[in-house]
PDB file of C-alpha atoms in Angstrom:
ATOM      1  CA  MET A 200     -62.104  42.534 -59.779  1.00 73.00           C
ATOM      2  CA  GLU A 201     -63.318  45.601 -58.989  1.00 85.00           C
ATOM      3  CA  TRP A 202     -61.199  46.609 -56.104  1.00 86.00           C
ATOM      4  CA  THR A 203     -62.951  48.662 -53.337  1.00 89.00           C
ATOM      5  CA  MET A 204     -62.054  50.470 -50.146  1.00 90.00           C
ATOM      6  CA  GLU A 205     -63.261  47.455 -47.705  1.00 91.00           C
ATOM      7  CA  HIS A 206     -60.841  45.318 -50.519  1.00 91.00           C
ATOM      8  CA  ASN A 207     -57.860  47.376 -49.816  1.00 92.00           C
ATOM      9  CA  ILE A 208     -57.856  47.583 -46.567  1.00 92.00           C
ATOM     10  CA  ILE A 209     -58.815  43.668 -45.959  1.00 93.00           C
ATOM     11  CA  TYR A 210     -55.843  43.300 -48.695  1.00 93.00           C
ATOM     12  CA  CYS A 211     -53.494  45.457 -46.609  1.00 94.00           C
ATOM     13  CA  ARG A 212     -53.753  43.883 -43.197  1.00 94.00           C
ATOM     14  CA  ASP A 213     -52.976  40.245 -44.969  1.00 94.00           C
ATOM     15  CA  ILE A 214     -50.049  41.838 -46.213  1.00 94.00           C
ATOM     16  CA  LEU A 215     -49.035  43.016 -43.037  1.00 94.00           C
ATOM     17  CA  LEU A 216     -49.878  40.000 -41.213  1.00 94.00           C
ATOM     18  CA  VAL A 217     -48.148  37.399 -43.814  1.00 93.00           C
ATOM     19  CA  ASN A 218     -45.095  40.378 -43.992  1.00 92.00           C
ATOM     20  CA  PRO A 219     -43.522  38.783 -47.368  1.00 93.00           C
ATOM     21  CA  PHE A 220     -40.958  41.786 -47.050  1.00 92.00           C
ATOM     22  CA  GLN A 221     -38.820  39.399 -44.359  1.00 90.00           C
ATOM     23  CA  SER A 222     -37.471  37.356 -46.950  1.00 90.00           C
ATOM     24  CA  LYS A 223     -35.232  38.206 -50.028  1.00 89.00           C
ATOM     25  CA  LYS A 224     -36.984  39.084 -53.283  1.00 88.00           C
ATOM     26  CA  GLY A 225     -36.978  37.488 -55.702  1.00 88.00           C
ATOM     27  CA  SER A 226     -36.799  33.696 -53.630  1.00 91.00           C
ATOM     28  CA  VAL A 227     -39.196  31.039 -53.689  1.00 94.00           C
ATOM     29  CA  GLU A 228     -40.065  31.722 -49.982  1.00 94.00           C
ATOM     30  CA  ARG A 229     -41.021  35.097 -51.005  1.00 92.00           C
ATOM     31  CA  GLY A 230     -43.165  33.896 -53.832  1.00 93.00           C
ATOM     32  CA  SER A 231     -44.750  31.091 -51.169  1.00 94.00           C
ATOM     33  CA  LEU A 232     -46.001  33.953 -49.046  1.00 94.00           C
ATOM     34  CA  TRP A 233     -47.651  35.708 -51.935  1.00 93.00           C
ATOM     35  CA  THR A 234     -49.067  32.658 -52.801  1.00 94.00           C
ATOM     36  CA  GLN A 235     -50.436  32.274 -49.476  1.00 94.00           C
ATOM     37  CA  ILE A 236     -51.582  36.132 -49.380  1.00 93.00           C
ATOM     38  CA  ALA A 237     -53.585  35.561 -52.459  1.00 93.00           C
ATOM     39  CA  ASP A 238     -55.227  32.085 -51.268  1.00 93.00           C
ATOM     40  CA  ASN A 239     -55.764  33.698 -48.271  1.00 91.00           C
ATOM     41  CA  MET A 240     -58.083  36.269 -49.971  1.00 91.00           C
ATOM     42  CA  ASN A 241     -59.630  33.946 -52.000  1.00 91.00           C
ATOM     43  CA  SER A 242     -60.570  31.827 -49.232  1.00 92.00           C
ATOM     44  CA  LEU A 243     -63.093  34.951 -48.183  1.00 88.00           C
ATOM     45  CA  VAL A 244     -66.949  35.220 -48.813  1.00 87.00           C
ATOM     46  CA  SER A 245     -67.215  38.823 -47.858  1.00 85.00           C
ATOM     47  CA  PRO A 246     -66.099  40.616 -49.845  1.00 85.00           C
ATOM     48  CA  LYS A 247     -65.462  38.013 -52.630  1.00 87.00           C
ATOM     49  CA  PHE A 248     -61.583  38.221 -53.976  1.00 85.00           C
ATOM     50  CA  ILE A 249     -60.634  36.552 -57.323  1.00 89.00           C
ATOM     51  CA  VAL A 250     -56.785  36.990 -57.386  1.00 91.00           C
ATOM     52  CA  THR A 251     -53.535  35.388 -58.338  1.00 91.00           C
ATOM     53  CA  LYS A 252     -50.488  36.126 -56.840  1.00 91.00           C
ATOM     54  CA  ARG A 253     -49.247  38.281 -59.522  1.00 93.00           C
ATOM     55  CA  SER A 254     -51.808  40.338 -58.751  1.00 93.00           C
ATOM     56  CA  VAL A 255     -51.643  40.464 -55.246  1.00 92.00           C
ATOM     57  CA  GLN A 256     -48.144  41.879 -56.035  1.00 92.00           C
ATOM     58  CA  GLU A 257     -49.128  44.394 -58.619  1.00 94.00           C
ATOM     59  CA  HIS A 258     -52.019  45.881 -57.078  1.00 93.00           C
ATOM     60  CA  LEU A 259     -49.268  46.623 -54.182  1.00 93.00           C
ATOM     61  CA  ALA A 260     -47.592  48.512 -56.618  1.00 93.00           C
ATOM     62  CA  VAL A 261     -50.569  50.288 -57.676  1.00 94.00           C
ATOM     63  CA  LEU A 262     -51.500  51.390 -54.161  1.00 94.00           C
ATOM     64  CA  GLN A 263     -48.484  52.627 -52.750  1.00 94.00           C
ATOM     65  CA  LYS A 264     -48.270  54.639 -56.274  1.00 95.00           C
ATOM     66  CA  LYS A 265     -51.473  56.341 -55.330  1.00 93.00           C
ATOM     67  CA  TYR A 266     -50.550  56.903 -51.834  1.00 91.00           C
ATOM     68  CA  GLN A 267     -47.587  58.426 -53.013  1.00 91.00           C
ATOM     69  CA  LYS A 268     -49.019  61.048 -55.393  1.00 92.00           C
ATOM     70  CA  LYS A 269     -51.406  61.965 -52.823  1.00 88.00           C
ATOM     71  CA  MET A 270     -49.150  62.327 -50.538  1.00 86.00           C
ATOM     72  CA  ARG A 271     -46.867  64.909 -52.751  1.00 87.00           C
ATOM     73  CA  GLN A 272     -50.227  66.563 -53.747  1.00 85.00           C
ATOM     74  CA  GLU A 273     -50.881  67.735 -49.965  1.00 83.00           C
ATOM     75  CA  GLU A 274     -47.264  68.722 -49.669  1.00 81.00           C
ATOM     76  CA  GLU A 275     -47.580  70.789 -52.439  1.00 82.00           C
ATOM     77  CA  ALA A 276     -50.944  72.208 -51.255  1.00 79.00           C
ATOM     78  CA  SER A 277     -50.045  74.530 -48.387  1.00 69.00           C
ATOM     79  CA  GLY A 278     -52.500  74.487 -45.367  1.00 66.00           C
ATOM     80  CA  ILE A 279     -53.810  71.467 -46.269  1.00 68.00           C
ATOM     81  CA  SER A 280     -54.236  68.594 -44.201  1.00 69.00           C
ATOM     82  CA  LEU A 281     -56.527  65.836 -44.567  1.00 73.00           C
ATOM     83  CA  GLU A 282     -57.098  63.122 -42.323  1.00 81.00           C
ATOM     84  CA  LYS A 283     -55.288  59.998 -42.856  1.00 84.00           C
ATOM     85  CA  THR A 284     -57.713  56.964 -43.653  1.00 89.00           C
ATOM     86  CA  GLU A 285     -57.411  53.748 -42.642  1.00 91.00           C
ATOM     87  CA  LEU A 286     -55.674  52.517 -45.672  1.00 90.00           C
ATOM     88  CA  ASP A 287     -53.646  55.553 -45.603  1.00 91.00           C
ATOM     89  CA  ILE A 288     -52.328  54.442 -42.382  1.00 92.00           C
ATOM     90  CA  LEU A 289     -51.692  50.499 -43.518  1.00 93.00           C
ATOM     91  CA  LEU A 290     -49.519  51.596 -46.794  1.00 93.00           C
ATOM     92  CA  GLU A 291     -47.479  53.532 -44.366  1.00 93.00           C
ATOM     93  CA  GLU A 292     -47.274  50.248 -42.034  1.00 94.00           C
ATOM     94  CA  ILE A 293     -46.298  48.162 -45.419  1.00 94.00           C
ATOM     95  CA  TYR A 294     -43.470  50.961 -46.757  1.00 93.00           C
ATOM     96  CA  VAL A 295     -42.152  50.787 -43.268  1.00 94.00           C
ATOM     97  CA  ALA A 296     -42.051  46.748 -43.132  1.00 93.00           C
ATOM     98  CA  GLU A 297     -40.927  46.878 -46.561  1.00 93.00           C
ATOM     99  CA  GLN A 298     -37.901  49.154 -45.346  1.00 94.00           C
ATOM    100  CA  ILE A 299     -37.297  47.205 -42.712  1.00 94.00           C
ATOM    101  CA  GLY A 300     -37.137  43.656 -44.179  1.00 92.00           C
ATOM    102  CA  GLU A 301     -34.376  45.453 -47.168  1.00 92.00           C
ATOM    103  CA  ALA A 302     -32.329  46.607 -44.313  1.00 94.00           C
ATOM    104  CA  GLU A 303     -32.358  43.404 -42.638  1.00 93.00           C
ATOM    105  CA  GLN A 304     -31.685  41.392 -46.410  1.00 92.00           C
ATOM    106  CA  GLU A 305     -28.875  44.179 -46.860  1.00 93.00           C
ATOM    107  CA  GLU A 306     -27.378  43.696 -43.549  1.00 94.00           C
ATOM    108  CA  ALA A 307     -27.252  39.618 -43.736  1.00 92.00           C
ATOM    109  CA  SER A 308     -25.979  40.065 -47.451  1.00 92.00           C
ATOM    110  CA  ARG A 309     -23.194  42.311 -46.297  1.00 94.00           C
ATOM    111  CA  MET A 310     -22.165  39.998 -43.337  1.00 95.00           C
ATOM    112  CA  ASN A 311     -22.058  36.895 -45.888  1.00 94.00           C
ATOM    113  CA  GLN A 312     -19.656  38.661 -47.990  1.00 95.00           C
ATOM    114  CA  GLU A 313     -17.513  39.515 -44.972  1.00 94.00           C
ATOM    115  CA  LYS A 314     -17.791  36.031 -44.129  1.00 95.00           C
ATOM    116  CA  THR A 315     -16.944  35.027 -47.643  1.00 95.00           C
ATOM    117  CA  ASP A 316     -14.063  37.478 -48.141  1.00 94.00           C
ATOM    118  CA  GLN A 317     -12.066  36.193 -44.573  1.00 94.00           C
ATOM    119  CA  GLU A 318     -12.903  32.561 -45.776  1.00 95.00           C
ATOM    120  CA  GLN A 319     -11.014  33.758 -49.199  1.00 94.00           C
ATOM    121  CA  ALA A 320      -8.334  35.165 -47.697  1.00 93.00           C
ATOM    122  CA  ARG A 321      -7.602  32.042 -45.605  1.00 94.00           C
ATOM    123  CA  ALA A 322      -7.749  30.067 -48.282  1.00 92.00           C
ATOM    124  CA  ASP A 323      -5.306  32.286 -50.138  1.00 91.00           C
ATOM    125  CA  ASP A 324      -2.995  31.945 -47.335  1.00 88.00           C
ATOM    126  CA  VAL A 325      -3.175  27.797 -47.184  1.00 87.00           C
ATOM    127  CA  ARG A 326      -2.448  28.020 -51.009  1.00 87.00           C
ATOM    128  CA  TRP A 327       0.805  29.935 -50.653  1.00 84.00           C
ATOM    129  CA  THR A 328       1.805  27.981 -47.820  1.00 80.00           C
ATOM    130  CA  ALA A 329       1.293  25.031 -49.807  1.00 81.00           C
ATOM    131  CA  MET A 330       3.355  26.108 -52.576  1.00 79.00           C
ATOM    132  CA  GLU A 331       6.332  26.917 -50.686  1.00 76.00           C
ATOM    133  CA  THR A 332       9.260  24.652 -51.271  1.00 78.00           C
ATOM    134  CA  PHE A 333      10.909  23.110 -48.069  1.00 75.00           C
ATOM    135  CA  ALA A 334      13.391  25.609 -48.241  1.00 75.00           C
ATOM    136  CA  GLU A 335      11.184  28.608 -48.045  1.00 78.00           C
ATOM    137  CA  THR A 336       9.095  26.956 -45.128  1.00 76.00           C
ATOM    138  CA  GLN A 337      12.382  26.290 -43.093  1.00 76.00           C
ATOM    139  CA  LYS A 338      13.163  30.067 -44.019  1.00 77.00           C
ATOM    140  CA  ARG A 339      10.104  31.309 -42.581  1.00 73.00           C
ATOM    141  CA  ASN A 340      10.042  29.000 -39.743  1.00 75.00           C
ATOM    142  CA  GLY A 341      13.469  29.965 -38.753  1.00 75.00           C
ATOM    143  CA  GLU A 342      12.944  33.714 -38.874  1.00 67.00           C
ATOM    144  CA  GLU A 343       9.686  32.949 -36.765  1.00 60.00           C
ATOM    145  CA  LYS A 344      11.954  31.700 -34.209  1.00 59.00           C
ATOM    146  CA  GLU A 345      14.757  33.969 -33.933  1.00 58.00           C
ATOM    147  CA  LYS A 346      12.277  36.839 -33.389  1.00 56.00           C
ATOM    148  CA  LYS A 347      10.490  35.012 -30.248  1.00 53.00           C
ATOM    149  CA  THR A 348      13.450  33.488 -28.876  1.00 54.00           C
ATOM    150  CA  LYS A 349      16.463  35.849 -27.574  1.00 59.00           C
ATOM    151  CA  ARG A 350      19.695  34.821 -27.739  1.00 60.00           C
ATOM    152  CA  LYS A 351      21.673  34.978 -24.101  1.00 60.00           C
ATOM    153  CA  ARG A 352      24.821  36.647 -24.205  1.00 62.00           C
ATOM    154  CA  ARG A 353      27.749  34.529 -22.344  1.00 65.00           C
ATOM    155  CA  SER A 354      30.455  36.776 -21.500  1.00 70.00           C
ATOM    156  CA  GLY A 355      31.999  34.150 -19.308  1.00 75.00           C
ATOM    157  CA  GLU A 356      34.079  33.036 -22.169  1.00 77.00           C
ATOM    158  CA  MET A 357      35.644  36.170 -22.701  1.00 78.00           C
ATOM    159  CA  VAL A 358      36.091  37.395 -19.147  1.00 81.00           C
ATOM    160  CA  ASP A 359      37.939  33.807 -18.714  1.00 83.00           C
ATOM    161  CA  TYR A 360      40.327  34.491 -21.751  1.00 84.00           C
ATOM    162  CA  LEU A 361      41.131  37.940 -20.840  1.00 85.00           C
ATOM    163  CA  LYS A 362      42.236  36.765 -16.979  1.00 88.00           C
ATOM    164  CA  GLU A 363      44.453  34.272 -18.527  1.00 89.00           C
ATOM    165  CA  LYS A 364      45.730  36.952 -21.025  1.00 89.00           C
ATOM    166  CA  PHE A 365      46.471  39.307 -17.976  1.00 88.00           C
ATOM    167  CA  GLU A 366      48.154  36.672 -15.938  1.00 90.00           C
ATOM    168  CA  SER A 367      50.811  35.649 -18.675  1.00 90.00           C
ATOM    169  CA  GLU A 368      51.715  39.347 -18.908  1.00 89.00           C
ATOM    170  CA  GLN A 369      51.938  39.761 -15.441  1.00 89.00           C
ATOM    171  CA  LYS A 370      54.709  36.956 -15.460  1.00 85.00           C
ATOM    172  CA  VAL A 371      56.709  38.269 -18.357  1.00 76.00           C
TER     173      VAL A 371
END
């Protein structure tokens, strides 16, 4: 199929509409979103598209490479500032959507990893507690109780003893 500027613009608009970058890369959900884009484009009458899921994905990579090359050439050529076409603007928006999607996936992955680590630590604690002998458990529980409760020191018995001793010495 010959891709014209009109084809590319409609294609980029459809990508932004469906936004396949919101799902994890390589997932079934993302694949179904790319299939949806291909089906949407094949259903158009004018301009006519004949694409598959794979061709849609690969064409985006081609467009992005061309856009990056064009931007590099503009930066190297000092003083030249070309007007951005609608396709350039759409490709920038796709790039931003892709970056946002990747950041969200990384954040979700990090949160999932933290949750998994916490669950693993709790499971290890439970395993260690289960493997303890009864004596170790009693010792651990006893240490916790001693730390929690303060012992009262009663000096009443000592005072009584000293009084009796003092009185007995007085009598002698």
